[in-house]
């Protein structure tokens, strides 16, 4: 892994962010949601760490475009849930998680400051996430904590989500589509990711990637450190690097 001061930010034009776990602290929501669903429809009780470990394992080994339906099928079969229709379980999952996503989720520290600074400097900002449009609408229209800091619909030049691709990360399709859209070279792009699958997707697309620390990705920390080009503990660290790089009248190359 390289040091952050080795990153040639002056040659970048497109800054691409993942959403869940990268821009926002949201991964824990799904642990709690799945725990409640399993308890409600099976009577079984699992700790949150076990639930996350099993979900991570499933996600790593499944590249279906309809990943949420496939995961609900997995939950039903593995835990012998009383609810047998994956679509019904998926709807229950959205409903149970919706209130938390709307009222409790927030951006990670210093995200808005960094995004506004990058925008000011002339970077093209892209959101490339396997999040659904339903979730994105919650973040951009209903979540007051997030809206008080910035609106993702207004700030990002392009937003791509799971409905725009056939293959989920770690397949690089979502990043390849972004580059195709802008006719961009990998060397002109920089990705921010929290997870191993995201870092791997960026790696496969040939784009340099900054890993932003998220505790829920610790299970894959060794693999992440082996693949990521750069690593930061928080966005304040990268904001300082940006300000040191773009001193005076320096602007992004057009």
PDB file of C-alpha atoms in Angstrom:
ATOM      1  CA  UNK A   1       0.000   0.000   0.000  1.00  0.00           C
ATOM      2  CA  UNK A   2       1.235   3.475  -0.904  1.00  0.00           C
ATOM      3  CA  UNK A   3       1.344   6.574   1.264  1.00  0.00           C
ATOM      4  CA  UNK A   4      -1.316   9.196   0.603  1.00  0.00           C
ATOM      5  CA  UNK A   5       1.309  11.754  -0.406  1.00  0.00           C
ATOM      6  CA  UNK A   6       2.196   9.461  -3.315  1.00  0.00           C
ATOM      7  CA  UNK A   7      -1.240   9.993  -4.868  1.00  0.00           C
ATOM      8  CA  UNK A   8      -1.082  12.319  -7.898  1.00  0.00           C
ATOM      9  CA  UNK A   9      -4.386  14.052  -7.314  1.00  0.00           C
ATOM     10  CA  UNK A  10      -3.599  16.718  -9.914  1.00  0.00           C
ATOM     11  CA  UNK A  11      -4.046  14.134 -12.678  1.00  0.00           C
ATOM     12  CA  UNK A  12      -7.496  13.039 -11.472  1.00  0.00           C
ATOM     13  CA  UNK A  13     -10.764  14.371 -12.881  1.00  0.00           C
ATOM     14  CA  UNK A  14     -13.400  11.951 -11.594  1.00  0.00           C
ATOM     15  CA  UNK A  15     -13.841  11.131  -7.910  1.00  0.00           C
ATOM     16  CA  UNK A  16     -16.126   8.124  -7.389  1.00  0.00           C
ATOM     17  CA  UNK A  17     -17.696   7.229  -4.051  1.00  0.00           C
ATOM     18  CA  UNK A  18     -19.451   4.122  -2.818  1.00  0.00           C
ATOM     19  CA  UNK A  19     -22.364   4.839  -0.443  1.00  0.00           C
ATOM     20  CA  UNK A  20     -23.046   2.362   2.376  1.00  0.00           C
ATOM     21  CA  UNK A  21     -20.103   2.136   4.750  1.00  0.00           C
ATOM     22  CA  UNK A  22     -18.160   4.662   2.674  1.00  0.00           C
ATOM     23  CA  UNK A  23     -20.093   7.928   2.821  1.00  0.00           C
ATOM     24  CA  UNK A  24     -22.512   6.860   5.537  1.00  0.00           C
ATOM     25  CA  UNK A  25     -22.468   4.661   8.642  1.00  0.00           C
ATOM     26  CA  UNK A  26     -25.165   2.215   7.582  1.00  0.00           C
ATOM     27  CA  UNK A  27     -23.815  -1.342   7.628  1.00  0.00           C
ATOM     28  CA  UNK A  28     -24.873  -1.961  11.235  1.00  0.00           C
ATOM     29  CA  UNK A  29     -28.489  -1.237  10.285  1.00  0.00           C
ATOM     30  CA  UNK A  30     -28.641  -4.404   8.201  1.00  0.00           C
ATOM     31  CA  UNK A  31     -27.224  -6.535  11.014  1.00  0.00           C
ATOM     32  CA  UNK A  32     -29.965  -5.325  13.338  1.00  0.00           C
ATOM     33  CA  UNK A  33     -32.658  -5.641  10.662  1.00  0.00           C
ATOM     34  CA  UNK A  34     -31.716  -9.225   9.813  1.00  0.00           C
ATOM     35  CA  UNK A  35     -31.499 -10.165  13.490  1.00  0.00           C
ATOM     36  CA  UNK A  36     -35.057  -8.933  14.074  1.00  0.00           C
ATOM     37  CA  UNK A  37     -36.372 -10.684  10.957  1.00  0.00           C
ATOM     38  CA  UNK A  38     -34.811 -14.020  11.907  1.00  0.00           C
ATOM     39  CA  UNK A  39     -36.198 -13.756  15.433  1.00  0.00           C
ATOM     40  CA  UNK A  40     -39.666 -12.789  14.209  1.00  0.00           C
ATOM     41  CA  UNK A  41     -40.006 -15.526  11.594  1.00  0.00           C
ATOM     42  CA  UNK A  42     -38.082 -18.386  13.230  1.00  0.00           C
ATOM     43  CA  UNK A  43     -37.764 -17.716  16.944  1.00  0.00           C
ATOM     44  CA  UNK A  44     -33.999 -18.159  16.636  1.00  0.00           C
ATOM     45  CA  UNK A  45     -31.627 -15.637  18.164  1.00  0.00           C
ATOM     46  CA  UNK A  46     -28.186 -14.800  16.774  1.00  0.00           C
ATOM     47  CA  UNK A  47     -25.656 -12.190  17.813  1.00  0.00           C
ATOM     48  CA  UNK A  48     -25.016  -9.310  15.408  1.00  0.00           C
ATOM     49  CA  UNK A  49     -21.450 -10.377  14.632  1.00  0.00           C
ATOM     50  CA  UNK A  50     -22.572 -13.834  13.502  1.00  0.00           C
ATOM     51  CA  UNK A  51     -25.262 -12.323  11.295  1.00  0.00           C
ATOM     52  CA  UNK A  52     -22.784 -10.000   9.612  1.00  0.00           C
ATOM     53  CA  UNK A  53     -20.193 -12.753   9.125  1.00  0.00           C
ATOM     54  CA  UNK A  54     -22.741 -15.016   7.453  1.00  0.00           C
ATOM     55  CA  UNK A  55     -24.122 -12.206   5.271  1.00  0.00           C
ATOM     56  CA  UNK A  56     -20.616 -11.160   4.197  1.00  0.00           C
ATOM     57  CA  UNK A  57     -19.820 -14.745   3.242  1.00  0.00           C
ATOM     58  CA  UNK A  58     -22.992 -14.982   1.172  1.00  0.00           C
ATOM     59  CA  UNK A  59     -22.387 -11.662  -0.586  1.00  0.00           C
ATOM     60  CA  UNK A  60     -18.791 -12.538  -1.396  1.00  0.00           C
ATOM     61  CA  UNK A  61     -19.875 -15.754  -3.098  1.00  0.00           C
ATOM     62  CA  UNK A  62     -22.906 -14.473  -4.981  1.00  0.00           C
ATOM     63  CA  UNK A  63     -22.823 -12.060  -7.929  1.00  0.00           C
ATOM     64  CA  UNK A  64     -26.511 -12.172  -8.877  1.00  0.00           C
ATOM     65  CA  UNK A  65     -27.941  -8.920 -10.193  1.00  0.00           C
ATOM     66  CA  UNK A  66     -30.992  -9.476  -7.974  1.00  0.00           C
ATOM     67  CA  UNK A  67     -28.819  -9.891  -4.911  1.00  0.00           C
ATOM     68  CA  UNK A  68     -31.432  -8.816  -2.361  1.00  0.00           C
ATOM     69  CA  UNK A  69     -33.940 -11.450  -3.485  1.00  0.00           C
ATOM     70  CA  UNK A  70     -31.196 -14.071  -3.474  1.00  0.00           C
ATOM     71  CA  UNK A  71     -30.186 -13.055   0.043  1.00  0.00           C
ATOM     72  CA  UNK A  72     -33.784 -13.321   1.245  1.00  0.00           C
ATOM     73  CA  UNK A  73     -33.976 -16.826  -0.272  1.00  0.00           C
ATOM     74  CA  UNK A  74     -30.792 -17.629   1.643  1.00  0.00           C
ATOM     75  CA  UNK A  75     -32.250 -16.351   4.928  1.00  0.00           C
ATOM     76  CA  UNK A  76     -35.445 -18.361   4.435  1.00  0.00           C
ATOM     77  CA  UNK A  77     -33.639 -21.619   3.655  1.00  0.00           C
ATOM     78  CA  UNK A  78     -30.855 -21.318   6.212  1.00  0.00           C
ATOM     79  CA  UNK A  79     -33.095 -20.369   9.122  1.00  0.00           C
ATOM     80  CA  UNK A  80     -36.264 -22.186   8.050  1.00  0.00           C
ATOM     81  CA  UNK A  81     -38.257 -18.977   8.295  1.00  0.00           C
ATOM     82  CA  UNK A  82     -42.041 -19.202   8.506  1.00  0.00           C
ATOM     83  CA  UNK A  83     -42.301 -16.627   5.727  1.00  0.00           C
ATOM     84  CA  UNK A  84     -41.541 -18.514   2.496  1.00  0.00           C
ATOM     85  CA  UNK A  85     -41.865 -15.903  -0.246  1.00  0.00           C
ATOM     86  CA  UNK A  86     -38.541 -14.053  -0.791  1.00  0.00           C
ATOM     87  CA  UNK A  87     -40.339 -10.961  -2.121  1.00  0.00           C
ATOM     88  CA  UNK A  88     -42.493 -10.766   1.000  1.00  0.00           C
ATOM     89  CA  UNK A  89     -39.420 -11.100   3.175  1.00  0.00           C
ATOM     90  CA  UNK A  90     -37.665  -8.413   1.135  1.00  0.00           C
ATOM     91  CA  UNK A  91     -40.603  -6.037   1.646  1.00  0.00           C
ATOM     92  CA  UNK A  92     -40.523  -6.766   5.370  1.00  0.00           C
ATOM     93  CA  UNK A  93     -36.778  -6.065   5.358  1.00  0.00           C
ATOM     94  CA  UNK A  94     -37.230  -2.689   3.665  1.00  0.00           C
ATOM     95  CA  UNK A  95     -40.039  -1.729   6.049  1.00  0.00           C
ATOM     96  CA  UNK A  96     -38.103  -2.710   9.164  1.00  0.00           C
ATOM     97  CA  UNK A  97     -34.943  -0.929   8.064  1.00  0.00           C
ATOM     98  CA  UNK A  98     -36.681   2.128   6.606  1.00  0.00           C
ATOM     99  CA  UNK A  99     -37.334   3.883   9.882  1.00  0.00           C
ATOM    100  CA  UNK A 100     -33.720   3.480  10.990  1.00  0.00           C
ATOM    101  CA  UNK A 101     -32.387   4.651   7.621  1.00  0.00           C
ATOM    102  CA  UNK A 102     -34.608   7.703   7.721  1.00  0.00           C
ATOM    103  CA  UNK A 103     -34.096   8.799  11.302  1.00  0.00           C
ATOM    104  CA  UNK A 104     -30.713   7.564  12.500  1.00  0.00           C
ATOM    105  CA  UNK A 105     -28.270   7.201   9.592  1.00  0.00           C
ATOM    106  CA  UNK A 106     -25.834  10.039   8.999  1.00  0.00           C
ATOM    107  CA  UNK A 107     -22.817  10.896   6.891  1.00  0.00           C
ATOM    108  CA  UNK A 108     -19.431   9.946   8.255  1.00  0.00           C
ATOM    109  CA  UNK A 109     -17.484  12.768   9.859  1.00  0.00           C
ATOM    110  CA  UNK A 110     -16.124  15.420   7.469  1.00  0.00           C
ATOM    111  CA  UNK A 111     -17.786  13.871   4.386  1.00  0.00           C
ATOM    112  CA  UNK A 112     -19.708  17.030   3.465  1.00  0.00           C
ATOM    113  CA  UNK A 113     -16.652  19.262   3.935  1.00  0.00           C
ATOM    114  CA  UNK A 114     -14.604  17.057   1.633  1.00  0.00           C
ATOM    115  CA  UNK A 115     -17.335  16.768  -1.010  1.00  0.00           C
ATOM    116  CA  UNK A 116     -17.918  20.528  -1.138  1.00  0.00           C
ATOM    117  CA  UNK A 117     -14.173  21.173  -1.386  1.00  0.00           C
ATOM    118  CA  UNK A 118     -13.776  18.688  -4.250  1.00  0.00           C
ATOM    119  CA  UNK A 119     -16.756  20.261  -6.022  1.00  0.00           C
ATOM    120  CA  UNK A 120     -15.271  23.708  -5.559  1.00  0.00           C
ATOM    121  CA  UNK A 121     -12.022  22.528  -7.147  1.00  0.00           C
ATOM    122  CA  UNK A 122     -13.805  21.301 -10.254  1.00  0.00           C
ATOM    123  CA  UNK A 123     -13.755  17.539  -9.817  1.00  0.00           C
ATOM    124  CA  UNK A 124     -16.592  15.543 -11.355  1.00  0.00           C
ATOM    125  CA  UNK A 125     -18.233  13.674  -8.483  1.00  0.00           C
ATOM    126  CA  UNK A 126     -19.853  10.287  -8.987  1.00  0.00           C
ATOM    127  CA  UNK A 127     -21.839   8.038  -6.660  1.00  0.00           C
ATOM    128  CA  UNK A 128     -21.454   4.385  -7.694  1.00  0.00           C
ATOM    129  CA  UNK A 129     -23.334   2.148  -5.293  1.00  0.00           C
ATOM    130  CA  UNK A 130     -25.131  -1.176  -5.115  1.00  0.00           C
ATOM    131  CA  UNK A 131     -27.728   0.592  -2.973  1.00  0.00           C
ATOM    132  CA  UNK A 132     -31.297   0.587  -4.315  1.00  0.00           C
ATOM    133  CA  UNK A 133     -33.208   3.635  -5.528  1.00  0.00           C
ATOM    134  CA  UNK A 134     -35.577   3.143  -2.578  1.00  0.00           C
ATOM    135  CA  UNK A 135     -32.714   3.632  -0.142  1.00  0.00           C
ATOM    136  CA  UNK A 136     -31.233   6.515  -2.115  1.00  0.00           C
ATOM    137  CA  UNK A 137     -34.603   8.265  -2.032  1.00  0.00           C
ATOM    138  CA  UNK A 138     -34.659   7.930   1.758  1.00  0.00           C
ATOM    139  CA  UNK A 139     -31.195   9.482   1.985  1.00  0.00           C
ATOM    140  CA  UNK A 140     -31.932  12.317  -0.439  1.00  0.00           C
ATOM    141  CA  UNK A 141     -35.556  13.143   0.424  1.00  0.00           C
ATOM    142  CA  UNK A 142     -36.411  11.955   3.950  1.00  0.00           C
ATOM    143  CA  UNK A 143     -33.299  11.748   6.130  1.00  0.00           C
ATOM    144  CA  UNK A 144     -33.165  15.131   7.875  1.00  0.00           C
ATOM    145  CA  UNK A 145     -29.719  14.562   9.386  1.00  0.00           C
ATOM    146  CA  UNK A 146     -28.192  14.000   5.962  1.00  0.00           C
ATOM    147  CA  UNK A 147     -30.204  16.712   4.233  1.00  0.00           C
ATOM    148  CA  UNK A 148     -29.019  19.277   6.780  1.00  0.00           C
ATOM    149  CA  UNK A 149     -25.466  18.708   5.500  1.00  0.00           C
ATOM    150  CA  UNK A 150     -25.930  18.094   1.771  1.00  0.00           C
ATOM    151  CA  UNK A 151     -28.311  16.590  -0.756  1.00  0.00           C
ATOM    152  CA  UNK A 152     -26.708  13.808  -2.782  1.00  0.00           C
ATOM    153  CA  UNK A 153     -29.063  14.504  -5.712  1.00  0.00           C
ATOM    154  CA  UNK A 154     -27.749  18.049  -5.958  1.00  0.00           C
ATOM    155  CA  UNK A 155     -24.055  17.519  -5.288  1.00  0.00           C
ATOM    156  CA  UNK A 156     -23.203  14.463  -7.399  1.00  0.00           C
ATOM    157  CA  UNK A 157     -22.820  14.867 -11.148  1.00  0.00           C
ATOM    158  CA  UNK A 158     -23.773  11.223 -11.746  1.00  0.00           C
ATOM    159  CA  UNK A 159     -25.464   8.637  -9.530  1.00  0.00           C
ATOM    160  CA  UNK A 160     -25.398   4.965 -10.528  1.00  0.00           C
ATOM    161  CA  UNK A 161     -27.102   2.279  -8.452  1.00  0.00           C
ATOM    162  CA  UNK A 162     -27.797  -1.446  -8.582  1.00  0.00           C
ATOM    163  CA  UNK A 163     -30.563  -0.984 -11.176  1.00  0.00           C
ATOM    164  CA  UNK A 164     -28.009   0.328 -13.658  1.00  0.00           C
ATOM    165  CA  UNK A 165     -25.881  -2.825 -13.747  1.00  0.00           C
ATOM    166  CA  UNK A 166     -26.253  -6.542 -14.302  1.00  0.00           C
ATOM    167  CA  UNK A 167     -23.421  -7.612 -12.032  1.00  0.00           C
ATOM    168  CA  UNK A 168     -22.771  -6.479  -8.485  1.00  0.00           C
ATOM    169  CA  UNK A 169     -19.387  -5.715  -6.966  1.00  0.00           C
ATOM    170  CA  UNK A 170     -16.750  -7.221  -6.955  1.00  0.00           C
ATOM    171  CA  UNK A 171     -17.549  -7.310 -10.660  1.00  0.00           C
ATOM    172  CA  UNK A 172     -16.173  -3.993 -12.004  1.00  0.00           C
ATOM    173  CA  UNK A 173     -19.207  -3.306 -14.229  1.00  0.00           C
ATOM    174  CA  UNK A 174     -20.428  -0.267 -12.299  1.00  0.00           C
ATOM    175  CA  UNK A 175     -17.018   1.416 -12.565  1.00  0.00           C
ATOM    176  CA  UNK A 176     -16.616   0.480 -16.209  1.00  0.00           C
ATOM    177  CA  UNK A 177     -20.007   2.076 -16.927  1.00  0.00           C
ATOM    178  CA  UNK A 178     -18.944   5.292 -15.211  1.00  0.00           C
ATOM    179  CA  UNK A 179     -15.782   5.459 -17.309  1.00  0.00           C
ATOM    180  CA  UNK A 180     -17.759   4.677 -20.465  1.00  0.00           C
ATOM    181  CA  UNK A 181     -20.264   7.414 -19.655  1.00  0.00           C
ATOM    182  CA  UNK A 182     -17.530  10.035 -19.350  1.00  0.00           C
ATOM    183  CA  UNK A 183     -15.127   8.460 -21.869  1.00  0.00           C
ATOM    184  CA  UNK A 184     -12.664   8.515 -18.973  1.00  0.00           C
ATOM    185  CA  UNK A 185      -9.409   6.661 -18.513  1.00  0.00           C
ATOM    186  CA  UNK A 186      -8.793   4.668 -15.314  1.00  0.00           C
ATOM    187  CA  UNK A 187      -5.824   6.926 -14.555  1.00  0.00           C
ATOM    188  CA  UNK A 188      -8.184   9.939 -14.462  1.00  0.00           C
ATOM    189  CA  UNK A 189     -10.383   8.354 -11.789  1.00  0.00           C
ATOM    190  CA  UNK A 190     -10.141   7.783  -8.044  1.00  0.00           C
ATOM    191  CA  UNK A 191     -12.495   5.567  -6.032  1.00  0.00           C
ATOM    192  CA  UNK A 192     -13.407   5.610  -2.322  1.00  0.00           C
ATOM    193  CA  UNK A 193     -14.542   2.261  -0.918  1.00  0.00           C
ATOM    194  CA  UNK A 194     -14.945   0.719   2.519  1.00  0.00           C
ATOM    195  CA  UNK A 195     -15.350  -2.997   1.768  1.00  0.00           C
ATOM    196  CA  UNK A 196     -13.254  -5.758   0.260  1.00  0.00           C
ATOM    197  CA  UNK A 197     -15.755  -6.334  -2.561  1.00  0.00           C
ATOM    198  CA  UNK A 198     -15.703  -2.629  -3.421  1.00  0.00           C
ATOM    199  CA  UNK A 199     -11.928  -2.381  -3.330  1.00  0.00           C
ATOM    200  CA  UNK A 200     -11.685  -5.499  -5.484  1.00  0.00           C
ATOM    201  CA  UNK A 201     -14.162  -4.080  -8.022  1.00  0.00           C
ATOM    202  CA  UNK A 202     -12.121  -0.908  -8.337  1.00  0.00           C
ATOM    203  CA  UNK A 203      -8.958  -2.953  -8.619  1.00  0.00           C
ATOM    204  CA  UNK A 204     -10.451  -5.008 -11.464  1.00  0.00           C
ATOM    205  CA  UNK A 205     -11.450  -1.790 -13.250  1.00  0.00           C
ATOM    206  CA  UNK A 206      -7.859  -0.574 -13.040  1.00  0.00           C
ATOM    207  CA  UNK A 207      -8.765   2.457 -10.923  1.00  0.00           C
ATOM    208  CA  UNK A 208      -6.777   3.590  -7.905  1.00  0.00           C
ATOM    209  CA  UNK A 209      -8.785   3.168  -4.718  1.00  0.00           C
ATOM    210  CA  UNK A 210      -8.717   4.805  -1.298  1.00  0.00           C
ATOM    211  CA  UNK A 211     -10.023   2.583   1.474  1.00  0.00           C
ATOM    212  CA  UNK A 212     -11.942   4.524   4.109  1.00  0.00           C
ATOM    213  CA  UNK A 213     -11.948   2.649   7.393  1.00  0.00           C
ATOM    214  CA  UNK A 214     -15.217   1.053   8.481  1.00  0.00           C
ATOM    215  CA  UNK A 215     -15.285  -1.280  11.472  1.00  0.00           C
ATOM    216  CA  UNK A 216     -17.743  -3.620   9.782  1.00  0.00           C
ATOM    217  CA  UNK A 217     -15.114  -4.443   7.154  1.00  0.00           C
ATOM    218  CA  UNK A 218     -12.554  -5.600   9.738  1.00  0.00           C
ATOM    219  CA  UNK A 219     -13.276  -9.244   8.892  1.00  0.00           C
ATOM    220  CA  UNK A 220     -11.608  -8.572   5.517  1.00  0.00           C
ATOM    221  CA  UNK A 221      -8.996  -6.102   6.745  1.00  0.00           C
ATOM    222  CA  UNK A 222      -5.973  -8.119   5.644  1.00  0.00           C
ATOM    223  CA  UNK A 223      -7.330  -8.610   2.114  1.00  0.00           C
ATOM    224  CA  UNK A 224      -8.348  -4.956   1.895  1.00  0.00           C
ATOM    225  CA  UNK A 225      -4.870  -3.800   2.892  1.00  0.00           C
ATOM    226  CA  UNK A 226      -3.332  -6.059   0.266  1.00  0.00           C
ATOM    227  CA  UNK A 227      -5.473  -4.587  -2.544  1.00  0.00           C
ATOM    228  CA  UNK A 228      -6.124  -0.934  -1.664  1.00  0.00           C
ATOM    229  CA  UNK A 229      -3.772   1.676  -3.083  1.00  0.00           C
ATOM    230  CA  UNK A 230      -4.279   4.049  -0.164  1.00  0.00           C
ATOM    231  CA  UNK A 231      -5.953   3.933   3.238  1.00  0.00           C
ATOM    232  CA  UNK A 232      -7.397   6.614   5.515  1.00  0.00           C
ATOM    233  CA  UNK A 233      -8.919   6.457   8.979  1.00  0.00           C
ATOM    234  CA  UNK A 234     -11.213   9.422   8.355  1.00  0.00           C
ATOM    235  CA  UNK A 235     -12.103  12.023   5.746  1.00  0.00           C
ATOM    236  CA  UNK A 236     -10.374  14.806   7.654  1.00  0.00           C
ATOM    237  CA  UNK A 237      -7.126  13.116   6.669  1.00  0.00           C
ATOM    238  CA  UNK A 238      -7.958  13.271   2.968  1.00  0.00           C
ATOM    239  CA  UNK A 239      -9.344  16.814   3.204  1.00  0.00           C
ATOM    240  CA  UNK A 240      -6.021  17.960   4.631  1.00  0.00           C
ATOM    241  CA  UNK A 241      -4.228  16.231   1.763  1.00  0.00           C
ATOM    242  CA  UNK A 242      -6.516  17.957  -0.770  1.00  0.00           C
ATOM    243  CA  UNK A 243      -5.886  21.377   0.738  1.00  0.00           C
ATOM    244  CA  UNK A 244      -2.128  20.802   0.762  1.00  0.00           C
ATOM    245  CA  UNK A 245      -2.250  19.722  -2.885  1.00  0.00           C
ATOM    246  CA  UNK A 246      -4.452  22.528  -4.197  1.00  0.00           C
ATOM    247  CA  UNK A 247      -2.788  25.600  -2.780  1.00  0.00           C
ATOM    248  CA  UNK A 248      -3.148  29.021  -4.303  1.00  0.00           C
ATOM    249  CA  UNK A 249      -4.813  29.016  -7.703  1.00  0.00           C
ATOM    250  CA  UNK A 250      -4.257  25.360  -8.574  1.00  0.00           C
ATOM    251  CA  UNK A 251      -7.340  23.807 -10.180  1.00  0.00           C
ATOM    252  CA  UNK A 252      -8.368  20.467 -11.626  1.00  0.00           C
ATOM    253  CA  UNK A 253      -7.215  19.839 -15.206  1.00  0.00           C
ATOM    254  CA  UNK A 254     -10.055  20.093 -17.749  1.00  0.00           C
TER     255      UNK A 254
END
